[in-house]
Amino acid sequence: MSVLGTIFLMALLSFLFKLYKARSVMLELRRQGLPMPPYNSILGHLPFAYKITSKLPKDAHPHYLPDMIRRTMPDLGPVYYLDTWPFGPQMLVVASPGALYQVTQKHSLPKYRALKTFLQPITEGLDIVTMEGETWRTWRGIFNPGFSANHLMTMTSGIVEETVKFCDSLELYSQNQEIFQMKKLSDFLALDVIGRVVLDTQLDSQRRSNPLVDGLRMQIRWLTFRANPIEKLNLFRPFVHRYNAWRMNRYVSGELSSRMADFQTGNRTKSIMDLALTAYLSENAEKNIVRGMDSTFKSFAMSQIKLFLFSGHDTTSSSICYLFYVLSQNRSALNRVRAEHDEIFGLDLDQTASLIEENTFLLNQLPYTLAVIKETLRMYPAVSSTRAGEPGFNVTDDEGRQFPTDGFLVWAISHTVQRDPAYWPRPDEFIPERWLVPPGDPLHPAKGTWRPFEYGPRNCIGQELAMIEMKIIMVMVLRRFEIKPAYEELDRRKRSGKVDRVYGERGYQIQRAQPSDDLPCRVDRVIWSKGSSV
């Protein structure tokens, strides 16, 4: 037998052994009576998963799969096994408040290893999303103070200034009357906000090219999101990753050096990075600040900045898009939001920015605006959480059944629980009022069922920034502009005949949870006066 023949035979035998091992584990769990969809002894859940996903658009976000399973098999329960090996890991799907509490709060499972691989081209493995143990606790503690709500409320001026630029862009589109992608516009806004808050620098990506932003966006395009072996074998990918990493690191290193120079002369700002540097130096008193920035801090800081830019801008910009999307479809809610803004900020729209800067806490007097944000995040959460199972750790469902986690990806899926009629009356309807009713009302959200930022020690560090940013954008945009999704016009131009939808929605979530086609829009200038748009 030739060498190639021998290698092929060994690879085949290895694959068959892994296949046998994977299927044997699931067959034993099924024998024990633990829930899972219909199972094929050889193909696992691949036929079932294909049947489900064939009803979805090809670009639909993966979190639709467990929700479609729930709708197809309502008696299956919110905790079950799913085996799509070798195209994906064997999973334990967790979609009930009690089970989610166990894996994210009571015993916070470590992040799944594939997440580290996914983020490696951006953060180089030093980010607080994938760190574990004492290293994670140290660096999360260093950055926590800068992301507190009280501190962020002192930094709203920068957010307001960047939102003014966003409004300028909308004004141009209203004058030109052309279709544009809202996701792209909101991406640049969110990136500029993070630059101001984290580094106290103006990236100004809304108006011109920026090397850090350009490098990051190109790096994102070259990340691998799905288990496509052809995509992963692209020989150019490592070289593109290295080039983009060099571009980003050069820019961020320069910004950090500039911040350090100011820091040493006593010119300290309220930026998150300055607070982090202060916390780091206080915990490491033996470090000599005069000799320059500690190399350990600089390496970790660079990774966190790139992480904040990537995850912070992507999730927030998608949520901004969905705010505009749902309000365009719910006129009464839009009118009520506008009326609330009139009440708190007055009718002179030119004074809105200065009012926010002078009295930031006016943003806390917007209960209906907050309800709209929460309801949007309920219907369109930007992320879920993937955890790694551990030996000896079992998840217990509401019926008391024990689900071993060792060797499984534990998928803590917020989208499914936030669309489950067992916890939410009329879950597919946009009802902001559910956030305003008192406990005991049928609409009142049950404890632990709203999880767009997750709970527990590994929750989203940037959630307060996202909420403040969305409030400011709504206050400064909604009374000035009428934003209308242009899906019908886009579909007519495509002339493909077929229009993809999920749950009847044209703006379904794709890829990184943004609206399909990046939310094509038209915008008009609107004059809002005494509860009516003219």
Short mmCIF file of C-alpha atoms in Angstrom, two decimals:
data_model
loop_
_atom_site.label_atom_id
_atom_site.label_comp_id
_atom_site.label_asym_id
_atom_site.label_seq_id
_atom_site.Cartn_x
_atom_site.Cartn_y
_atom_site.Cartn_z
CA MET A 1 0.00 0.00 0.00
CA SER A 2 1.28 3.47 -0.88
CA VAL A 3 2.04 6.10 1.72
CA LEU A 4 -1.00 8.13 0.66
CA GLY A 5 -3.16 5.02 0.86
CA THR A 6 -1.88 4.32 4.36
CA ILE A 7 -2.55 7.89 5.47
CA PHE A 8 -6.06 7.76 4.00
CA LEU A 9 -6.82 4.45 5.72
CA MET A 10 -5.58 5.74 9.08
CA ALA A 11 -7.64 8.91 8.71
CA LEU A 12 -10.72 6.86 7.80
CA LEU A 13 -10.27 4.53 10.78
CA SER A 14 -9.77 7.53 13.08
CA PHE A 15 -12.94 9.15 11.76
CA LEU A 16 -14.97 5.94 12.16
CA PHE A 17 -13.72 5.50 15.72
CA LYS A 18 -14.67 9.08 16.61
CA LEU A 19 -18.05 8.60 14.93
CA TYR A 20 -18.70 5.42 16.90
CA LYS A 21 -17.65 7.09 20.13
CA ALA A 22 -19.82 10.18 19.51
CA ARG A 23 -22.93 8.20 18.58
CA SER A 24 -22.44 5.74 21.46
CA VAL A 25 -22.48 8.57 23.98
CA MET A 26 -25.76 9.93 22.62
CA LEU A 27 -27.37 6.50 22.36
CA GLU A 28 -26.57 5.89 26.02
CA LEU A 29 -28.10 9.23 27.01
CA ARG A 30 -31.20 8.39 24.97
CA ARG A 31 -31.38 4.97 26.67
CA GLN A 32 -31.42 6.80 30.00
CA GLY A 33 -34.50 8.69 28.84
CA LEU A 34 -32.88 12.11 28.55
CA PRO A 35 -34.61 14.42 26.03
CA MET A 36 -33.36 14.88 22.49
CA PRO A 37 -34.97 15.18 19.03
CA PRO A 38 -35.43 12.03 16.88
CA TYR A 39 -32.02 10.36 16.65
CA ASN A 40 -30.34 8.37 13.89
CA SER A 41 -27.77 5.85 15.14
CA ILE A 42 -25.36 6.70 12.33
CA LEU A 43 -26.17 10.28 11.31
CA GLY A 44 -27.14 11.54 14.74
CA HIS A 45 -29.33 14.65 14.60
CA LEU A 46 -28.07 15.73 11.19
CA PRO A 47 -31.23 14.65 9.30
CA PHE A 48 -33.47 16.32 11.88
CA ALA A 49 -31.36 19.52 11.96
CA TYR A 50 -31.35 19.66 8.16
CA LYS A 51 -35.14 19.32 8.09
CA ILE A 52 -35.42 22.26 10.48
CA THR A 53 -32.79 24.50 8.91
CA SER A 54 -34.08 23.88 5.38
CA LYS A 55 -37.09 25.99 6.39
CA LEU A 56 -34.80 28.89 7.27
CA PRO A 57 -32.90 31.27 4.97
CA LYS A 58 -29.32 30.14 4.39
CA ASP A 59 -27.95 33.21 6.14
CA ALA A 60 -30.24 32.98 9.20
CA HIS A 61 -28.51 33.24 12.56
CA PRO A 62 -27.77 29.86 14.25
CA HIS A 63 -29.87 30.72 17.31
CA TYR A 64 -33.02 30.22 15.24
CA LEU A 65 -32.31 26.46 15.23
CA PRO A 66 -33.14 25.74 18.90
CA ASP A 67 -36.12 28.06 18.76
CA MET A 68 -37.43 26.28 15.66
CA ILE A 69 -36.92 22.97 17.49
CA ARG A 70 -39.00 24.33 20.38
CA ARG A 71 -41.77 25.34 18.00
CA THR A 72 -41.63 22.02 16.15
CA MET A 73 -41.44 19.87 19.29
CA PRO A 74 -43.05 21.87 22.14
CA ASP A 75 -43.11 18.82 24.42
CA LEU A 76 -39.36 18.24 24.13
CA GLY A 77 -38.61 20.67 26.95
CA PRO A 78 -36.11 23.51 27.27
CA VAL A 79 -33.09 21.30 28.07
CA TYR A 80 -32.00 18.64 25.58
CA TYR A 81 -29.08 17.16 23.68
CA LEU A 82 -28.27 17.91 20.05
CA ASP A 83 -25.66 15.97 18.04
CA THR A 84 -24.52 17.44 14.72
CA TRP A 85 -21.03 15.92 14.78
CA PRO A 86 -18.84 16.05 12.66
CA PHE A 87 -20.24 19.36 11.36
CA GLY A 88 -20.51 20.79 14.84
CA PRO A 89 -19.85 19.86 18.46
CA GLN A 90 -22.21 17.72 20.49
CA MET A 91 -24.36 20.11 22.47
CA LEU A 92 -26.51 20.41 25.53
CA VAL A 93 -29.07 23.11 24.72
CA VAL A 94 -30.14 25.08 27.81
CA ALA A 95 -33.14 27.39 27.44
CA SER A 96 -34.95 27.68 30.77
CA PRO A 97 -34.32 30.28 33.50
CA GLY A 98 -33.53 27.63 36.11
CA ALA A 99 -31.06 25.75 33.94
CA LEU A 100 -29.44 28.97 32.69
CA TYR A 101 -28.97 30.06 36.29
CA GLN A 102 -27.06 26.85 36.99
CA VAL A 103 -24.52 27.24 34.19
CA THR A 104 -23.98 31.03 34.29
CA GLN A 105 -24.50 32.03 37.92
CA LYS A 106 -24.56 29.19 40.44
CA HIS A 107 -21.65 27.45 38.73
CA SER A 108 -20.28 29.59 35.93
CA LEU A 109 -18.96 27.13 33.38
CA PRO A 110 -15.85 28.15 31.41
CA LYS A 111 -16.24 29.57 27.93
CA TYR A 112 -16.18 27.02 25.12
CA ARG A 113 -12.73 26.60 23.54
CA ALA A 114 -13.86 27.44 19.99
CA LEU A 115 -14.65 31.00 21.13
CA LYS A 116 -10.99 31.58 21.89
CA THR A 117 -10.04 30.31 18.44
CA PHE A 118 -12.65 32.56 16.85
CA LEU A 119 -11.41 35.69 18.69
CA GLN A 120 -7.71 34.91 18.31
CA PRO A 121 -7.17 36.99 15.13
CA ILE A 122 -8.55 40.05 16.93
CA THR A 123 -7.48 39.72 20.56
CA GLU A 124 -4.52 37.33 20.26
CA GLY A 125 -5.91 35.24 23.10
CA LEU A 126 -5.60 37.82 25.90
CA ASP A 127 -9.23 39.00 26.13
CA ILE A 128 -11.49 38.94 29.19
CA VAL A 129 -14.16 37.04 27.27
CA THR A 130 -12.08 33.87 27.00
CA MET A 131 -9.71 34.24 29.98
CA GLU A 132 -10.36 31.94 32.92
CA GLY A 133 -9.50 31.67 36.59
CA GLU A 134 -7.41 34.19 38.47
CA THR A 135 -6.16 35.88 35.29
CA TRP A 136 -9.73 36.64 34.28
CA ARG A 137 -10.69 37.87 37.75
CA THR A 138 -7.70 40.23 37.86
CA TRP A 139 -8.28 41.86 34.49
CA ARG A 140 -12.07 41.96 34.74
CA GLY A 141 -11.63 43.72 38.09
CA ILE A 142 -9.25 46.25 36.54
CA PHE A 143 -11.72 47.21 33.79
CA ASN A 144 -14.97 46.97 35.77
CA PRO A 145 -14.87 50.48 37.34
CA GLY A 146 -14.72 52.20 33.95
CA PHE A 147 -17.86 50.41 32.77
CA SER A 148 -19.98 51.24 35.82
CA ALA A 149 -23.18 53.18 35.10
CA ASN A 150 -22.21 56.06 37.41
CA HIS A 151 -18.87 56.55 35.69
CA LEU A 152 -20.28 56.27 32.18
CA MET A 153 -22.89 58.92 32.97
CA THR A 154 -19.99 61.37 33.35
CA MET A 155 -18.86 60.66 29.78
CA THR A 156 -22.03 61.34 27.82
CA SER A 157 -20.64 64.47 26.13
CA GLY A 158 -18.48 62.35 23.85
CA ILE A 159 -21.41 60.06 23.03
CA VAL A 160 -23.56 63.08 22.23
CA GLU A 161 -20.90 64.57 19.94
CA GLU A 162 -20.59 61.31 18.00
CA THR A 163 -24.38 61.05 17.73
CA VAL A 164 -24.46 64.57 16.25
CA LYS A 165 -22.21 63.24 13.46
CA PHE A 166 -24.62 60.33 13.01
CA CYS A 167 -27.49 62.79 12.65
CA ASP A 168 -25.47 64.72 10.08
CA SER A 169 -25.11 61.54 8.03
CA LEU A 170 -28.86 60.88 8.25
CA GLU A 171 -29.49 64.45 7.14
CA LEU A 172 -27.40 63.87 4.00
CA TYR A 173 -29.27 60.67 3.20
CA SER A 174 -32.59 62.45 3.68
CA GLN A 175 -31.51 65.11 1.20
CA ASN A 176 -30.15 62.64 -1.37
CA GLN A 177 -33.12 60.27 -0.98
CA GLU A 178 -31.01 57.17 -1.54
CA ILE A 179 -31.14 53.76 0.07
CA PHE A 180 -28.37 53.04 2.57
CA GLN A 181 -27.45 50.24 4.97
CA MET A 182 -28.22 51.26 8.53
CA LYS A 183 -25.88 48.61 9.94
CA LYS A 184 -22.87 50.20 8.28
CA LEU A 185 -23.83 53.66 9.52
CA SER A 186 -24.48 52.47 13.08
CA ASP A 187 -21.25 50.43 13.04
CA PHE A 188 -19.18 53.56 12.55
CA LEU A 189 -21.18 55.41 15.21
CA ALA A 190 -20.65 52.64 17.77
CA LEU A 191 -16.93 52.43 16.96
CA ASP A 192 -16.50 56.16 17.41
CA VAL A 193 -18.34 56.04 20.75
CA ILE A 194 -16.08 53.25 22.01
CA GLY A 195 -13.02 55.22 20.92
CA ARG A 196 -14.19 58.21 22.94
CA VAL A 197 -15.18 56.26 26.04
CA VAL A 198 -12.32 53.75 26.18
CA LEU A 199 -9.38 55.78 24.87
CA ASP A 200 -10.60 59.39 24.94
CA THR A 201 -9.73 59.59 21.26
CA GLN A 202 -11.71 60.56 18.19
CA LEU A 203 -11.55 57.74 15.65
CA ASP A 204 -13.87 59.82 13.45
CA SER A 205 -14.72 56.78 11.32
CA GLN A 206 -18.13 58.28 10.53
CA ARG A 207 -16.45 60.92 8.40
CA ARG A 208 -13.17 59.49 7.15
CA SER A 209 -11.06 56.37 6.94
CA ASN A 210 -9.30 55.27 10.11
CA PRO A 211 -6.52 52.63 10.06
CA LEU A 212 -7.68 50.93 13.28
CA VAL A 213 -11.28 50.74 12.12
CA ASP A 214 -10.29 49.66 8.62
CA GLY A 215 -8.06 46.91 9.98
CA LEU A 216 -10.73 45.70 12.39
CA ARG A 217 -13.48 45.59 9.78
CA MET A 218 -11.28 43.71 7.34
CA GLN A 219 -10.31 41.27 10.09
CA ILE A 220 -13.98 40.65 10.84
CA ARG A 221 -14.67 39.87 7.19
CA TRP A 222 -11.93 37.22 7.30
CA LEU A 223 -13.14 35.52 10.49
CA THR A 224 -14.73 32.09 10.10
CA PHE A 225 -18.26 31.99 11.49
CA ARG A 226 -19.41 28.56 10.37
CA ALA A 227 -17.94 25.08 10.27
CA ASN A 228 -17.04 25.28 6.59
CA PRO A 229 -13.82 23.31 5.95
CA ILE A 230 -13.28 24.95 2.55
CA GLU A 231 -13.48 28.38 4.14
CA LYS A 232 -11.03 27.41 6.87
CA LEU A 233 -8.51 26.06 4.35
CA ASN A 234 -8.12 29.44 2.63
CA LEU A 235 -4.34 29.78 2.36
CA PHE A 236 -4.48 33.58 2.34
CA ARG A 237 -6.33 33.80 5.66
CA PRO A 238 -3.29 33.62 8.03
CA PHE A 239 -1.46 36.31 6.06
CA VAL A 240 -4.50 38.62 6.05
CA HIS A 241 -4.94 38.04 9.78
CA ARG A 242 -1.31 38.95 10.48
CA TYR A 243 -1.47 42.08 8.34
CA ASN A 244 -4.65 43.33 9.97
CA ALA A 245 -3.32 42.53 13.44
CA TRP A 246 -0.22 44.59 12.64
CA ARG A 247 -2.35 47.52 11.47
CA MET A 248 -4.51 47.44 14.58
CA ASN A 249 -1.64 46.93 17.02
CA ARG A 250 0.40 49.77 15.56
CA TYR A 251 -2.50 52.20 15.98
CA VAL A 252 -3.53 51.03 19.45
CA SER A 253 0.08 50.99 20.68
CA GLY A 254 0.47 54.61 19.59
CA GLU A 255 -2.73 55.61 21.38
CA LEU A 256 -1.66 53.87 24.57
CA SER A 257 1.76 55.52 24.47
CA SER A 258 0.07 58.89 24.06
CA ARG A 259 -2.25 58.17 26.98
CA MET A 260 0.71 57.12 29.11
CA ALA A 261 2.61 60.33 28.31
CA ASP A 262 -0.40 62.38 29.42
CA PHE A 263 -0.87 60.14 32.44
CA GLN A 264 2.70 60.73 33.61
CA THR A 265 2.31 64.51 33.40
CA GLY A 266 -0.88 64.39 35.45
CA ASN A 267 -3.18 65.00 32.49
CA ARG A 268 -5.57 62.18 33.32
CA THR A 269 -8.98 61.74 31.73
CA LYS A 270 -12.14 59.86 32.64
CA SER A 271 -11.52 57.30 29.92
CA ILE A 272 -11.90 53.64 30.77
CA MET A 273 -8.24 53.06 29.89
CA ASP A 274 -7.04 55.73 32.32
CA LEU A 275 -9.15 54.20 35.09
CA ALA A 276 -7.82 50.76 34.21
CA LEU A 277 -4.22 51.99 34.29
CA THR A 278 -4.82 53.62 37.67
CA ALA A 279 -6.30 50.38 39.03
CA TYR A 280 -3.45 48.31 37.61
CA LEU A 281 -0.75 50.55 39.10
CA SER A 282 -2.45 50.61 42.49
CA GLU A 283 -2.52 46.80 42.54
CA ASN A 284 1.11 46.63 41.43
CA ALA A 285 2.70 49.36 43.53
CA GLU A 286 6.17 48.06 42.81
CA LYS A 287 5.81 49.07 39.13
CA ASN A 288 7.77 52.21 38.34
CA ILE A 289 5.49 54.53 36.37
CA VAL A 290 8.40 56.78 35.36
CA ARG A 291 9.94 53.98 33.29
CA GLY A 292 6.93 53.81 31.03
CA MET A 293 3.92 51.58 30.59
CA ASP A 294 4.39 48.08 31.91
CA SER A 295 4.67 45.59 29.02
CA THR A 296 2.19 43.21 30.66
CA PHE A 297 -0.43 45.92 31.01
CA LYS A 298 0.18 47.14 27.47
CA SER A 299 -0.27 43.67 25.96
CA PHE A 300 -3.48 43.00 27.87
CA ALA A 301 -4.77 46.54 27.34
CA MET A 302 -4.28 46.31 23.58
CA SER A 303 -6.26 43.07 23.48
CA GLN A 304 -9.11 44.52 25.54
CA ILE A 305 -9.34 47.63 23.35
CA LYS A 306 -9.67 45.50 20.24
CA LEU A 307 -12.20 43.27 22.04
CA PHE A 308 -14.30 46.27 23.12
CA LEU A 309 -14.20 47.66 19.59
CA PHE A 310 -15.22 44.35 18.02
CA SER A 311 -17.85 42.98 20.38
CA GLY A 312 -19.06 46.35 21.65
CA HIS A 313 -19.64 47.98 18.28
CA ASP A 314 -21.12 44.91 16.59
CA THR A 315 -23.73 44.08 19.22
CA THR A 316 -24.72 47.68 19.90
CA SER A 317 -25.01 48.63 16.24
CA SER A 318 -27.24 45.61 15.59
CA SER A 319 -29.46 46.63 18.51
CA ILE A 320 -29.64 50.20 17.19
CA CYS A 321 -30.77 48.84 13.84
CA TYR A 322 -33.51 46.80 15.47
CA LEU A 323 -34.74 49.78 17.46
CA PHE A 324 -35.33 51.62 14.20
CA TYR A 325 -36.79 48.48 12.61
CA VAL A 326 -39.40 47.74 15.30
CA LEU A 327 -40.43 51.37 15.73
CA SER A 328 -40.97 51.69 11.98
CA GLN A 329 -43.46 48.83 12.28
CA ASN A 330 -45.16 50.08 15.46
CA ARG A 331 -46.35 53.62 14.90
CA SER A 332 -48.13 53.97 18.23
CA ALA A 333 -44.95 53.05 20.10
CA LEU A 334 -42.91 55.51 18.04
CA ASN A 335 -45.40 58.31 18.77
CA ARG A 336 -45.33 57.52 22.48
CA VAL A 337 -41.52 57.59 22.53
CA ARG A 338 -41.51 60.94 20.76
CA ALA A 339 -44.06 62.35 23.19
CA GLU A 340 -41.97 61.20 26.14
CA HIS A 341 -38.93 62.95 24.67
CA ASP A 342 -40.98 66.13 24.20
CA GLU A 343 -42.01 66.00 27.84
CA ILE A 344 -38.49 65.57 29.21
CA PHE A 345 -36.41 67.57 26.70
CA GLY A 346 -38.89 70.13 25.40
CA LEU A 347 -39.90 70.95 21.83
CA ASP A 348 -36.74 72.77 20.75
CA LEU A 349 -34.80 69.94 19.14
CA ASP A 350 -31.70 72.10 18.75
CA GLN A 351 -31.37 72.14 22.55
CA THR A 352 -31.52 68.37 23.03
CA ALA A 353 -27.77 67.74 22.85
CA SER A 354 -26.90 70.50 25.32
CA LEU A 355 -29.65 69.38 27.71
CA ILE A 356 -28.21 65.86 27.82
CA GLU A 357 -24.71 67.22 28.43
CA GLU A 358 -25.91 69.58 31.17
CA ASN A 359 -28.12 67.06 32.96
CA THR A 360 -27.26 63.51 31.98
CA PHE A 361 -29.69 62.07 34.51
CA LEU A 362 -32.60 63.22 32.37
CA LEU A 363 -31.91 59.95 30.53
CA ASN A 364 -33.15 58.13 33.63
CA GLN A 365 -36.56 59.79 33.30
CA LEU A 366 -37.54 57.89 30.15
CA PRO A 367 -39.46 54.78 31.29
CA TYR A 368 -41.18 54.12 27.98
CA THR A 369 -37.95 54.60 26.01
CA LEU A 370 -36.28 52.08 28.32
CA ALA A 371 -39.22 49.71 27.84
CA VAL A 372 -38.81 49.91 24.05
CA ILE A 373 -35.09 49.13 24.36
CA LYS A 374 -35.73 46.16 26.64
CA GLU A 375 -38.46 44.78 24.41
CA THR A 376 -36.25 45.13 21.34
CA LEU A 377 -33.42 43.28 23.09
CA ARG A 378 -35.89 40.59 24.14
CA MET A 379 -36.99 39.94 20.58
CA TYR A 380 -33.58 40.39 18.96
CA PRO A 381 -30.78 39.53 21.40
CA ALA A 382 -27.35 40.01 19.90
CA VAL A 383 -25.55 37.12 21.59
CA SER A 384 -25.90 33.83 23.39
CA SER A 385 -23.34 32.10 25.59
CA THR A 386 -21.35 28.98 24.74
CA ARG A 387 -19.84 27.16 27.72
CA ALA A 388 -17.72 24.06 28.13
CA GLY A 389 -19.15 21.20 30.14
CA GLU A 390 -17.16 19.79 33.04
CA PRO A 391 -16.65 16.32 34.52
CA GLY A 392 -19.08 15.69 37.34
CA PHE A 393 -21.21 18.75 36.63
CA ASN A 394 -24.83 18.05 35.68
CA VAL A 395 -27.63 20.42 34.74
CA THR A 396 -30.94 19.71 36.47
CA ASP A 397 -34.14 20.52 34.59
CA ASP A 398 -37.51 21.47 36.08
CA GLU A 399 -38.49 17.79 36.28
CA GLY A 400 -35.40 16.90 38.27
CA ARG A 401 -33.60 15.06 35.47
CA GLN A 402 -29.79 15.18 35.49
CA PHE A 403 -27.99 16.13 32.28
CA PRO A 404 -24.24 15.36 32.22
CA THR A 405 -22.22 18.19 30.65
CA ASP A 406 -18.74 16.65 30.36
CA GLY A 407 -17.57 16.72 26.75
CA PHE A 408 -20.46 18.88 25.54
CA LEU A 409 -20.78 22.43 24.38
CA VAL A 410 -23.38 23.88 26.75
CA TRP A 411 -25.39 26.36 24.70
CA ALA A 412 -27.02 28.92 27.01
CA ILE A 413 -29.44 30.33 24.47
CA SER A 414 -31.19 33.57 25.42
CA HIS A 415 -33.09 33.91 22.13
CA THR A 416 -35.13 30.76 22.77
CA VAL A 417 -36.09 31.57 26.35
CA GLN A 418 -36.99 35.15 25.35
CA ARG A 419 -39.38 33.88 22.66
CA ASP A 420 -40.90 31.06 24.73
CA PRO A 421 -44.67 31.40 25.39
CA ALA A 422 -44.14 29.46 28.63
CA TYR A 423 -42.53 32.62 30.02
CA TRP A 424 -43.77 35.42 27.77
CA PRO A 425 -47.41 36.04 26.77
CA ARG A 426 -47.59 36.74 23.01
CA PRO A 427 -43.81 36.34 22.66
CA ASP A 428 -43.63 37.21 18.95
CA GLU A 429 -45.38 40.55 19.48
CA PHE A 430 -43.62 43.82 20.24
CA ILE A 431 -45.21 44.91 23.54
CA PRO A 432 -43.13 47.53 25.43
CA GLU A 433 -45.93 47.82 27.99
CA ARG A 434 -44.89 44.48 29.50
CA TRP A 435 -41.99 46.39 31.09
CA LEU A 436 -44.29 48.95 32.71
CA VAL A 437 -46.93 46.76 34.35
CA PRO A 438 -46.66 45.85 38.06
CA PRO A 439 -45.73 42.38 39.37
CA GLY A 440 -48.71 40.07 39.23
CA ASP A 441 -49.86 41.37 35.87
CA PRO A 442 -49.89 38.58 33.24
CA LEU A 443 -47.55 40.64 31.05
CA HIS A 444 -44.96 41.21 33.77
CA PRO A 445 -41.67 39.46 32.87
CA ALA A 446 -40.80 36.45 34.99
CA LYS A 447 -37.52 36.52 36.90
CA GLY A 448 -34.50 35.37 34.93
CA THR A 449 -36.20 35.27 31.52
CA TRP A 450 -34.67 38.48 30.06
CA ARG A 451 -31.02 37.72 29.35
CA PRO A 452 -29.61 39.77 26.43
CA PHE A 453 -26.47 40.54 28.44
CA GLU A 454 -26.52 37.28 30.43
CA TYR A 455 -26.22 37.12 34.20
CA GLY A 456 -23.49 36.01 36.54
CA PRO A 457 -19.80 36.91 36.80
CA ARG A 458 -19.27 36.53 33.03
CA ASN A 459 -22.05 38.91 32.03
CA CYS A 460 -21.46 41.58 29.39
CA ILE A 461 -19.09 44.21 30.79
CA GLY A 462 -20.35 46.84 28.34
CA GLN A 463 -24.09 46.55 29.00
CA GLU A 464 -24.42 49.92 30.77
CA LEU A 465 -22.60 51.68 27.94
CA ALA A 466 -24.91 50.04 25.40
CA MET A 467 -28.05 51.12 27.28
CA ILE A 468 -26.87 54.72 27.70
CA GLU A 469 -25.79 54.91 24.07
CA MET A 470 -29.14 53.61 22.79
CA LYS A 471 -31.07 56.10 24.91
CA ILE A 472 -29.02 59.03 23.63
CA ILE A 473 -29.41 57.93 20.01
CA MET A 474 -33.17 57.54 20.36
CA VAL A 475 -33.53 60.95 22.00
CA MET A 476 -31.45 62.72 19.36
CA VAL A 477 -32.72 60.88 16.26
CA LEU A 478 -36.36 59.85 16.54
CA ARG A 479 -37.93 63.31 16.59
CA ARG A 480 -35.76 64.54 13.71
CA PHE A 481 -35.98 61.66 11.27
CA GLU A 482 -38.44 59.15 9.88
CA ILE A 483 -36.46 55.98 9.27
CA LYS A 484 -38.16 53.49 6.96
CA PRO A 485 -36.81 50.03 6.08
CA ALA A 486 -36.56 49.64 2.31
CA TYR A 487 -36.88 45.86 2.06
CA GLU A 488 -39.72 45.93 -0.47
CA GLU A 489 -37.77 48.21 -2.77
CA LEU A 490 -34.64 46.10 -2.36
CA ASP A 491 -36.53 42.89 -3.12
CA ARG A 492 -37.99 44.39 -6.28
CA ARG A 493 -34.49 45.28 -7.43
CA LYS A 494 -33.20 41.76 -6.79
CA ARG A 495 -35.90 40.23 -8.99
CA SER A 496 -35.12 36.80 -7.59
CA GLY A 497 -38.76 35.99 -6.93
CA LYS A 498 -38.13 34.44 -3.51
CA VAL A 499 -38.16 36.66 -0.42
CA ASP A 500 -36.63 35.14 2.71
CA ARG A 501 -38.41 35.57 6.01
CA VAL A 502 -38.28 34.10 9.52
CA TYR A 503 -41.50 34.08 11.56
CA GLY A 504 -42.89 36.32 8.84
CA GLU A 505 -40.19 38.93 9.45
CA ARG A 506 -38.13 40.28 6.57
CA GLY A 507 -35.59 41.76 8.96
CA TYR A 508 -34.57 38.44 10.50
CA GLN A 509 -31.21 38.08 12.24
CA ILE A 510 -28.18 36.91 10.26
CA GLN A 511 -24.49 36.14 10.88
CA ARG A 512 -23.55 38.27 13.88
CA ALA A 513 -27.22 38.94 14.80
CA GLN A 514 -27.71 42.02 12.59
CA PRO A 515 -30.84 42.46 10.43
CA SER A 516 -30.83 40.78 7.02
CA ASP A 517 -29.18 42.79 4.25
CA ASP A 518 -27.83 45.07 7.01
CA LEU A 519 -31.22 46.84 7.20
CA PRO A 520 -31.62 48.83 3.96
CA CYS A 521 -33.30 52.14 4.76
CA ARG A 522 -34.57 55.42 3.47
CA VAL A 523 -34.79 58.41 5.77
CA ASP A 524 -36.86 61.58 5.68
CA ARG A 525 -36.67 64.72 7.77
CA VAL A 526 -39.64 64.89 10.11
CA ILE A 527 -41.21 67.76 11.98
CA TRP A 528 -42.59 66.50 15.26
CA SER A 529 -45.11 68.75 16.95
CA LYS A 530 -47.43 68.09 19.89
CA GLY A 531 -47.77 64.37 19.41
CA SER A 532 -48.02 64.20 15.64
CA SER A 533 -45.52 64.01 12.80
CA VAL A 534 -46.04 66.37 9.89
#
